[in-house]
């Protein structure tokens, strides 16, 4: 699982680098996975932090994106990965397809 996540993260970071310069130091796959798990625990307990949802964050994202993780999700309006993982604007690259399966 960690290896697959690391491959997804590497791919998305490489793609994002084409749009703009990457952050000074990208987090490791383990750090990103730990943050997603922590965010999910906040969601389970309804103790949201709602990170990265400020006007400054929106302005920062206008210059380029550097999502920390890719989430393959079902095209279902009832489940938003940003909420389930308590992440903010630009933190996740979400791909939604019917049945949440890759072709």
mmCIF file of N, CA and C in Angstrom:
data_model
loop_
_atom_site.group_PDB
_atom_site.id
_atom_site.type_symbol
_atom_site.label_atom_id
_atom_site.label_comp_id
_atom_site.label_asym_id
_atom_site.label_seq_id
_atom_site.Cartn_x
_atom_site.Cartn_y
_atom_site.Cartn_z
ATOM 1 N N UNK A 1 0.827 -1.195 0.000
ATOM 2 C CA UNK A 1 0.000 0.000 0.000
ATOM 3 C C UNK A 1 0.871 1.258 0.000
ATOM 4 N N UNK A 2 1.878 1.280 0.877
ATOM 5 C CA UNK A 2 2.754 2.458 0.941
ATOM 6 C C UNK A 2 3.491 2.660 -0.378
ATOM 7 N N UNK A 3 3.901 1.553 -1.002
ATOM 8 C CA UNK A 3 4.624 1.666 -2.271
ATOM 9 C C UNK A 3 3.715 2.236 -3.357
ATOM 10 N N UNK A 4 2.466 1.774 -3.398
ATOM 11 C CA UNK A 4 1.517 2.292 -4.386
ATOM 12 C C UNK A 4 1.273 3.769 -4.142
ATOM 13 N N UNK A 5 1.071 4.146 -2.876
ATOM 14 C CA UNK A 5 0.866 5.546 -2.541
ATOM 15 C C UNK A 5 2.083 6.376 -2.952
ATOM 16 N N UNK A 6 3.271 5.848 -2.697
ATOM 17 C CA UNK A 6 4.494 6.573 -3.056
ATOM 18 C C UNK A 6 4.569 6.785 -4.573
ATOM 19 N N UNK A 7 4.177 5.766 -5.350
ATOM 20 C CA UNK A 7 4.188 5.907 -6.802
ATOM 21 C C UNK A 7 3.186 6.956 -7.267
ATOM 22 N N UNK A 8 1.988 6.937 -6.670
ATOM 23 C CA UNK A 8 0.999 7.954 -7.007
ATOM 24 C C UNK A 8 1.519 9.342 -6.652
ATOM 25 N N UNK A 9 2.111 9.461 -5.466
ATOM 26 C CA UNK A 9 2.625 10.760 -5.034
ATOM 27 C C UNK A 9 3.736 11.244 -5.956
ATOM 28 N N UNK A 10 4.624 10.345 -6.335
ATOM 29 C CA UNK A 10 5.709 10.731 -7.238
ATOM 30 C C UNK A 10 5.160 11.228 -8.557
ATOM 31 N N UNK A 11 4.158 10.522 -9.081
ATOM 32 C CA UNK A 11 3.556 10.913 -10.353
ATOM 33 C C UNK A 11 2.891 12.263 -10.281
ATOM 34 N N UNK A 12 2.127 12.500 -9.227
ATOM 35 C CA UNK A 12 1.413 13.773 -9.133
ATOM 36 C C UNK A 12 2.380 14.917 -8.864
ATOM 37 N N UNK A 13 3.408 14.678 -8.060
ATOM 38 C CA UNK A 13 4.380 15.741 -7.812
ATOM 39 C C UNK A 13 5.146 16.076 -9.086
ATOM 40 N N UNK A 14 5.453 15.057 -9.884
ATOM 41 C CA UNK A 14 6.152 15.315 -11.148
ATOM 42 C C UNK A 14 5.259 16.101 -12.098
ATOM 43 N N UNK A 15 3.992 15.753 -12.151
ATOM 44 C CA UNK A 15 3.050 16.467 -13.011
ATOM 45 C C UNK A 15 2.876 17.903 -12.537
ATOM 46 N N UNK A 16 2.740 18.082 -11.242
ATOM 47 C CA UNK A 16 2.561 19.427 -10.692
ATOM 48 C C UNK A 16 3.790 20.288 -10.949
ATOM 49 N N UNK A 17 4.957 19.679 -10.984
ATOM 50 C CA UNK A 17 6.184 20.435 -11.215
ATOM 51 C C UNK A 17 6.186 21.086 -12.589
ATOM 52 N N UNK A 18 5.473 20.493 -13.524
ATOM 53 C CA UNK A 18 5.397 21.090 -14.848
ATOM 54 C C UNK A 18 4.660 22.426 -14.820
ATOM 55 N N UNK A 19 3.709 22.569 -13.897
ATOM 56 C CA UNK A 19 2.913 23.793 -13.805
ATOM 57 C C UNK A 19 3.658 24.897 -13.072
ATOM 58 N N UNK A 20 4.423 24.551 -12.064
ATOM 59 C CA UNK A 20 5.167 25.536 -11.282
ATOM 60 C C UNK A 20 6.216 24.824 -10.447
ATOM 61 N N UNK A 21 7.089 25.594 -9.845
ATOM 62 C CA UNK A 21 8.153 25.010 -9.035
ATOM 63 C C UNK A 21 7.574 24.310 -7.812
ATOM 64 N N UNK A 22 8.089 23.122 -7.470
ATOM 65 C CA UNK A 22 7.579 22.398 -6.304
ATOM 66 C C UNK A 22 7.947 23.106 -5.003
ATOM 67 N N UNK A 23 7.258 22.768 -3.928
ATOM 68 C CA UNK A 23 7.605 23.351 -2.635
ATOM 69 C C UNK A 23 9.058 23.041 -2.295
ATOM 70 N N UNK A 24 9.612 23.807 -1.383
ATOM 71 C CA UNK A 24 11.018 23.646 -1.014
ATOM 72 C C UNK A 24 11.343 22.200 -0.653
ATOM 73 N N UNK A 25 10.496 21.559 0.147
ATOM 74 C CA UNK A 25 10.738 20.168 0.517
ATOM 75 C C UNK A 25 9.401 19.448 0.544
ATOM 76 N N UNK A 26 9.228 18.529 -0.373
ATOM 77 C CA UNK A 26 7.991 17.753 -0.436
ATOM 78 C C UNK A 26 7.976 16.740 0.702
ATOM 79 N N UNK A 27 6.822 16.499 1.302
ATOM 80 C CA UNK A 27 6.739 15.521 2.386
ATOM 81 C C UNK A 27 6.922 14.107 1.851
ATOM 82 N N UNK A 28 7.356 13.211 2.710
ATOM 83 C CA UNK A 28 7.522 11.814 2.316
ATOM 84 C C UNK A 28 6.154 11.152 2.194
ATOM 85 N N UNK A 29 6.109 10.028 1.505
ATOM 86 C CA UNK A 29 4.857 9.275 1.372
ATOM 87 C C UNK A 29 4.334 8.865 2.747
ATOM 88 N N UNK A 30 5.230 8.474 3.641
ATOM 89 C CA UNK A 30 4.806 8.087 4.997
ATOM 90 C C UNK A 30 4.175 9.261 5.740
ATOM 91 N N UNK A 31 4.754 10.458 5.562
ATOM 92 C CA UNK A 31 4.208 11.644 6.234
ATOM 93 C C UNK A 31 2.831 11.996 5.680
ATOM 94 N N UNK A 32 2.665 11.879 4.373
ATOM 95 C CA UNK A 32 1.373 12.174 3.755
ATOM 96 C C UNK A 32 0.330 11.164 4.218
ATOM 97 N N UNK A 33 0.694 9.888 4.226
ATOM 98 C CA UNK A 33 -0.237 8.856 4.678
ATOM 99 C C UNK A 33 -0.625 9.079 6.140
ATOM 100 N N UNK A 34 0.322 9.448 6.971
ATOM 101 C CA UNK A 34 0.025 9.736 8.383
ATOM 102 C C UNK A 34 -0.942 10.911 8.498
ATOM 103 N N UNK A 35 -0.769 11.940 7.668
ATOM 104 C CA UNK A 35 -1.669 13.095 7.707
ATOM 105 C C UNK A 35 -3.076 12.715 7.249
ATOM 106 N N UNK A 36 -3.170 11.871 6.222
ATOM 107 C CA UNK A 36 -4.480 11.420 5.765
ATOM 108 C C UNK A 36 -5.186 10.603 6.844
ATOM 109 N N UNK A 37 -4.441 9.733 7.514
ATOM 110 C CA UNK A 37 -5.023 8.937 8.601
ATOM 111 C C UNK A 37 -5.463 9.833 9.756
ATOM 112 N N UNK A 38 -4.643 10.815 10.094
ATOM 113 C CA UNK A 38 -5.007 11.745 11.173
ATOM 114 C C UNK A 38 -6.241 12.552 10.796
ATOM 115 N N UNK A 39 -6.299 12.990 9.543
ATOM 116 C CA UNK A 39 -7.466 13.725 9.076
ATOM 117 C C UNK A 39 -8.716 12.875 9.112
ATOM 118 N N UNK A 40 -8.578 11.594 8.763
ATOM 119 C CA UNK A 40 -9.727 10.698 8.808
ATOM 120 C C UNK A 40 -10.195 10.489 10.245
ATOM 121 N N UNK A 41 -9.262 10.413 11.183
ATOM 122 C CA UNK A 41 -9.655 10.287 12.591
ATOM 123 C C UNK A 41 -10.391 11.547 13.067
ATOM 124 N N UNK A 42 -9.948 12.722 12.600
ATOM 125 C CA UNK A 42 -10.668 13.954 12.942
ATOM 126 C C UNK A 42 -12.086 13.901 12.369
ATOM 127 N N UNK A 43 -12.221 13.371 11.144
ATOM 128 C CA UNK A 43 -13.534 13.252 10.513
ATOM 129 C C UNK A 43 -14.435 12.310 11.323
ATOM 130 N N UNK A 44 -13.900 11.173 11.728
ATOM 131 C CA UNK A 44 -14.668 10.195 12.498
ATOM 132 C C UNK A 44 -15.178 10.822 13.796
ATOM 133 N N UNK A 45 -14.346 11.652 14.403
ATOM 134 C CA UNK A 45 -14.704 12.298 15.675
ATOM 135 C C UNK A 45 -15.409 13.641 15.476
ATOM 136 N N UNK A 46 -15.598 14.051 14.213
ATOM 137 C CA UNK A 46 -16.198 15.357 13.886
ATOM 138 C C UNK A 46 -15.434 16.500 14.559
ATOM 139 N N UNK A 47 -14.109 16.407 14.544
ATOM 140 C CA UNK A 47 -13.234 17.438 15.112
ATOM 141 C C UNK A 47 -12.371 18.024 13.992
ATOM 142 N N UNK A 48 -13.017 18.658 13.056
ATOM 143 C CA UNK A 48 -12.347 19.150 11.855
ATOM 144 C C UNK A 48 -11.442 20.343 12.133
ATOM 145 N N UNK A 49 -10.345 20.393 11.398
ATOM 146 C CA UNK A 49 -9.455 21.553 11.438
ATOM 147 C C UNK A 49 -9.672 22.436 10.210
ATOM 148 N N UNK A 50 -10.228 21.884 9.151
ATOM 149 C CA UNK A 50 -10.459 22.601 7.895
ATOM 150 C C UNK A 50 -9.206 23.376 7.454
ATOM 151 N N UNK A 51 -8.098 22.663 7.219
ATOM 152 C CA UNK A 51 -6.855 23.351 6.836
ATOM 153 C C UNK A 51 -6.909 23.914 5.423
ATOM 154 N N UNK A 52 -6.095 24.890 5.168
ATOM 155 C CA UNK A 52 -5.873 25.443 3.828
ATOM 156 C C UNK A 52 -7.143 25.910 3.133
ATOM 157 N N UNK A 53 -7.983 26.627 3.825
ATOM 158 C CA UNK A 53 -9.216 27.126 3.212
ATOM 159 C C UNK A 53 -9.318 28.651 3.266
ATOM 160 N N UNK A 54 -8.192 29.319 3.297
ATOM 161 C CA UNK A 54 -8.175 30.774 3.414
ATOM 162 C C UNK A 54 -8.080 31.443 2.035
ATOM 163 N N UNK A 55 -8.311 32.727 2.022
ATOM 164 C CA UNK A 55 -8.137 33.511 0.802
ATOM 165 C C UNK A 55 -6.688 33.434 0.333
ATOM 166 N N UNK A 56 -5.758 33.477 1.265
ATOM 167 C CA UNK A 56 -4.339 33.379 0.915
ATOM 168 C C UNK A 56 -4.042 32.057 0.218
ATOM 169 N N UNK A 57 -4.671 30.983 0.675
ATOM 170 C CA UNK A 57 -4.458 29.672 0.051
ATOM 171 C C UNK A 57 -4.998 29.676 -1.386
ATOM 172 N N UNK A 58 -6.154 30.278 -1.596
ATOM 173 C CA UNK A 58 -6.706 30.359 -2.954
ATOM 174 C C UNK A 58 -5.766 31.140 -3.867
ATOM 175 N N UNK A 59 -5.214 32.214 -3.370
ATOM 176 C CA UNK A 59 -4.280 33.019 -4.170
ATOM 177 C C UNK A 59 -3.002 32.231 -4.460
ATOM 178 N N UNK A 60 -2.531 31.474 -3.483
ATOM 179 C CA UNK A 60 -1.350 30.632 -3.668
ATOM 180 C C UNK A 60 -1.608 29.590 -4.756
ATOM 181 N N UNK A 61 -2.787 28.991 -4.749
ATOM 182 C CA UNK A 61 -3.122 27.957 -5.729
ATOM 183 C C UNK A 61 -3.277 28.514 -7.137
ATOM 184 N N UNK A 62 -3.546 29.792 -7.253
ATOM 185 C CA UNK A 62 -3.638 30.405 -8.580
ATOM 186 C C UNK A 62 -2.280 30.373 -9.287
ATOM 187 N N UNK A 63 -1.199 30.265 -8.527
ATOM 188 C CA UNK A 63 0.153 30.228 -9.089
ATOM 189 C C UNK A 63 0.579 28.817 -9.488
ATOM 190 N N UNK A 64 -0.107 27.805 -8.974
ATOM 191 C CA UNK A 64 0.238 26.410 -9.276
ATOM 192 C C UNK A 64 -0.268 25.502 -8.182
ATOM 193 N N UNK A 65 -0.310 24.218 -8.476
ATOM 194 C CA UNK A 65 -0.799 23.274 -7.493
ATOM 195 C C UNK A 65 0.262 22.238 -7.151
ATOM 196 N N UNK A 66 0.240 21.784 -5.927
ATOM 197 C CA UNK A 66 1.166 20.759 -5.437
ATOM 198 C C UNK A 66 0.433 19.838 -4.476
ATOM 199 N N UNK A 67 -0.559 19.092 -4.964
ATOM 200 C CA UNK A 67 -1.295 18.207 -4.071
ATOM 201 C C UNK A 67 -0.378 17.148 -3.470
ATOM 202 N N UNK A 68 -0.695 16.748 -2.240
ATOM 203 C CA UNK A 68 0.131 15.772 -1.533
ATOM 204 C C UNK A 68 -0.212 14.334 -1.901
ATOM 205 N N UNK A 69 -1.432 14.103 -2.367
ATOM 206 C CA UNK A 69 -1.862 12.733 -2.636
ATOM 207 C C UNK A 69 -2.902 12.716 -3.741
ATOM 208 N N UNK A 70 -3.001 11.563 -4.392
ATOM 209 C CA UNK A 70 -4.028 11.310 -5.387
ATOM 210 C C UNK A 70 -5.050 10.380 -4.747
ATOM 211 N N UNK A 71 -6.326 10.704 -4.912
ATOM 212 C CA UNK A 71 -7.386 9.851 -4.386
ATOM 213 C C UNK A 71 -8.273 9.435 -5.550
ATOM 214 N N UNK A 72 -8.383 8.141 -5.764
ATOM 215 C CA UNK A 72 -9.297 7.601 -6.759
ATOM 216 C C UNK A 72 -10.598 7.326 -6.017
ATOM 217 N N UNK A 73 -11.638 8.060 -6.371
ATOM 218 C CA UNK A 73 -12.902 7.976 -5.642
ATOM 219 C C UNK A 73 -14.058 7.683 -6.577
ATOM 220 N N UNK A 74 -15.119 7.173 -6.003
ATOM 221 C CA UNK A 74 -16.340 6.923 -6.746
ATOM 222 C C UNK A 74 -17.018 8.258 -7.060
ATOM 223 N N UNK A 75 -17.690 8.311 -8.184
ATOM 224 C CA UNK A 75 -18.424 9.515 -8.577
ATOM 225 C C UNK A 75 -19.734 9.560 -7.793
ATOM 226 N N UNK A 76 -19.631 9.783 -6.509
ATOM 227 C CA UNK A 76 -20.769 9.776 -5.596
ATOM 228 C C UNK A 76 -20.736 11.072 -4.797
ATOM 229 N N UNK A 77 -21.770 11.865 -4.922
ATOM 230 C CA UNK A 77 -21.787 13.174 -4.271
ATOM 231 C C UNK A 77 -21.842 13.099 -2.750
ATOM 232 N N UNK A 78 -22.097 11.923 -2.205
ATOM 233 C CA UNK A 78 -22.236 11.800 -0.749
ATOM 234 C C UNK A 78 -20.908 11.671 -0.023
ATOM 235 N N UNK A 79 -19.833 11.432 -0.752
ATOM 236 C CA UNK A 79 -18.538 11.241 -0.116
ATOM 237 C C UNK A 79 -17.511 12.147 -0.789
ATOM 238 N N UNK A 80 -17.036 13.124 -0.065
ATOM 239 C CA UNK A 80 -16.012 14.036 -0.580
ATOM 240 C C UNK A 80 -14.687 13.726 0.126
ATOM 241 N N UNK A 81 -13.665 13.275 -0.626
ATOM 242 C CA UNK A 81 -12.391 12.936 0.009
ATOM 243 C C UNK A 81 -11.799 14.070 0.848
ATOM 244 N N UNK A 82 -11.996 15.317 0.411
ATOM 245 C CA UNK A 82 -11.460 16.443 1.184
ATOM 246 C C UNK A 82 -12.078 16.482 2.580
ATOM 247 N N UNK A 83 -13.323 16.089 2.704
ATOM 248 C CA UNK A 83 -13.985 16.074 4.018
ATOM 249 C C UNK A 83 -13.584 14.830 4.802
ATOM 250 N N UNK A 84 -13.598 13.675 4.142
ATOM 251 C CA UNK A 84 -13.283 12.416 4.810
ATOM 252 C C UNK A 84 -11.862 12.416 5.373
ATOM 253 N N UNK A 85 -10.942 13.133 4.708
ATOM 254 C CA UNK A 85 -9.560 13.207 5.173
ATOM 255 C C UNK A 85 -9.234 14.563 5.816
ATOM 256 N N UNK A 86 -10.245 15.423 6.005
ATOM 257 C CA UNK A 86 -10.074 16.756 6.595
ATOM 258 C C UNK A 86 -8.905 17.496 5.954
ATOM 259 N N UNK A 87 -8.959 17.609 4.635
ATOM 260 C CA UNK A 87 -7.932 18.308 3.874
ATOM 261 C C UNK A 87 -8.532 19.557 3.253
ATOM 262 N N UNK A 88 -7.675 20.462 2.819
ATOM 263 C CA UNK A 88 -8.141 21.727 2.281
ATOM 264 C C UNK A 88 -7.918 21.862 0.789
ATOM 265 N N UNK A 89 -8.060 23.089 0.326
ATOM 266 C CA UNK A 89 -7.905 23.403 -1.093
ATOM 267 C C UNK A 89 -6.502 23.040 -1.569
ATOM 268 N N UNK A 90 -6.432 22.287 -2.660
ATOM 269 C CA UNK A 90 -5.147 21.951 -3.257
ATOM 270 C C UNK A 90 -4.368 20.846 -2.571
ATOM 271 N N UNK A 91 -4.891 20.261 -1.493
ATOM 272 C CA UNK A 91 -4.157 19.218 -0.776
ATOM 273 C C UNK A 91 -4.269 17.859 -1.446
ATOM 274 N N UNK A 92 -5.395 17.609 -2.120
ATOM 275 C CA UNK A 92 -5.632 16.319 -2.760
ATOM 276 C C UNK A 92 -5.918 16.507 -4.245
ATOM 277 N N UNK A 93 -5.458 15.560 -5.040
ATOM 278 C CA UNK A 93 -5.829 15.497 -6.446
ATOM 279 C C UNK A 93 -6.838 14.360 -6.531
ATOM 280 N N UNK A 94 -8.109 14.709 -6.695
ATOM 281 C CA UNK A 94 -9.186 13.724 -6.644
ATOM 282 C C UNK A 94 -9.645 13.368 -8.055
ATOM 283 N N UNK A 95 -9.655 12.080 -8.353
ATOM 284 C CA UNK A 95 -10.148 11.566 -9.620
ATOM 285 C C UNK A 95 -11.390 10.746 -9.285
ATOM 286 N N UNK A 96 -12.524 11.144 -9.859
ATOM 287 C CA UNK A 96 -13.782 10.444 -9.587
ATOM 288 C C UNK A 96 -14.241 9.717 -10.838
ATOM 289 N N UNK A 97 -14.522 8.447 -10.665
ATOM 290 C CA UNK A 97 -15.046 7.629 -11.747
ATOM 291 C C UNK A 97 -16.118 6.691 -11.188
ATOM 292 N N UNK A 98 -16.959 6.183 -12.053
ATOM 293 C CA UNK A 98 -18.001 5.262 -11.603
ATOM 294 C C UNK A 98 -17.357 3.994 -11.062
ATOM 295 N N UNK A 99 -17.703 3.641 -9.849
ATOM 296 C CA UNK A 99 -17.178 2.411 -9.243
ATOM 297 C C UNK A 99 -15.782 2.515 -8.678
ATOM 298 N N UNK A 100 -15.199 3.704 -8.660
ATOM 299 C CA UNK A 100 -13.846 4.002 -8.172
ATOM 300 C C UNK A 100 -12.807 2.934 -8.563
ATOM 301 N N UNK A 101 -12.814 2.551 -9.850
ATOM 302 C CA UNK A 101 -11.831 1.621 -10.365
ATOM 303 C C UNK A 101 -11.083 2.264 -11.535
ATOM 304 N N UNK A 102 -9.812 1.988 -11.601
ATOM 305 C CA UNK A 102 -9.005 2.503 -12.713
ATOM 306 C C UNK A 102 -9.172 1.568 -13.908
ATOM 307 N N UNK A 103 -9.247 2.113 -15.126
ATOM 308 C CA UNK A 103 -9.423 1.246 -16.301
ATOM 309 C C UNK A 103 -8.214 0.334 -16.508
#
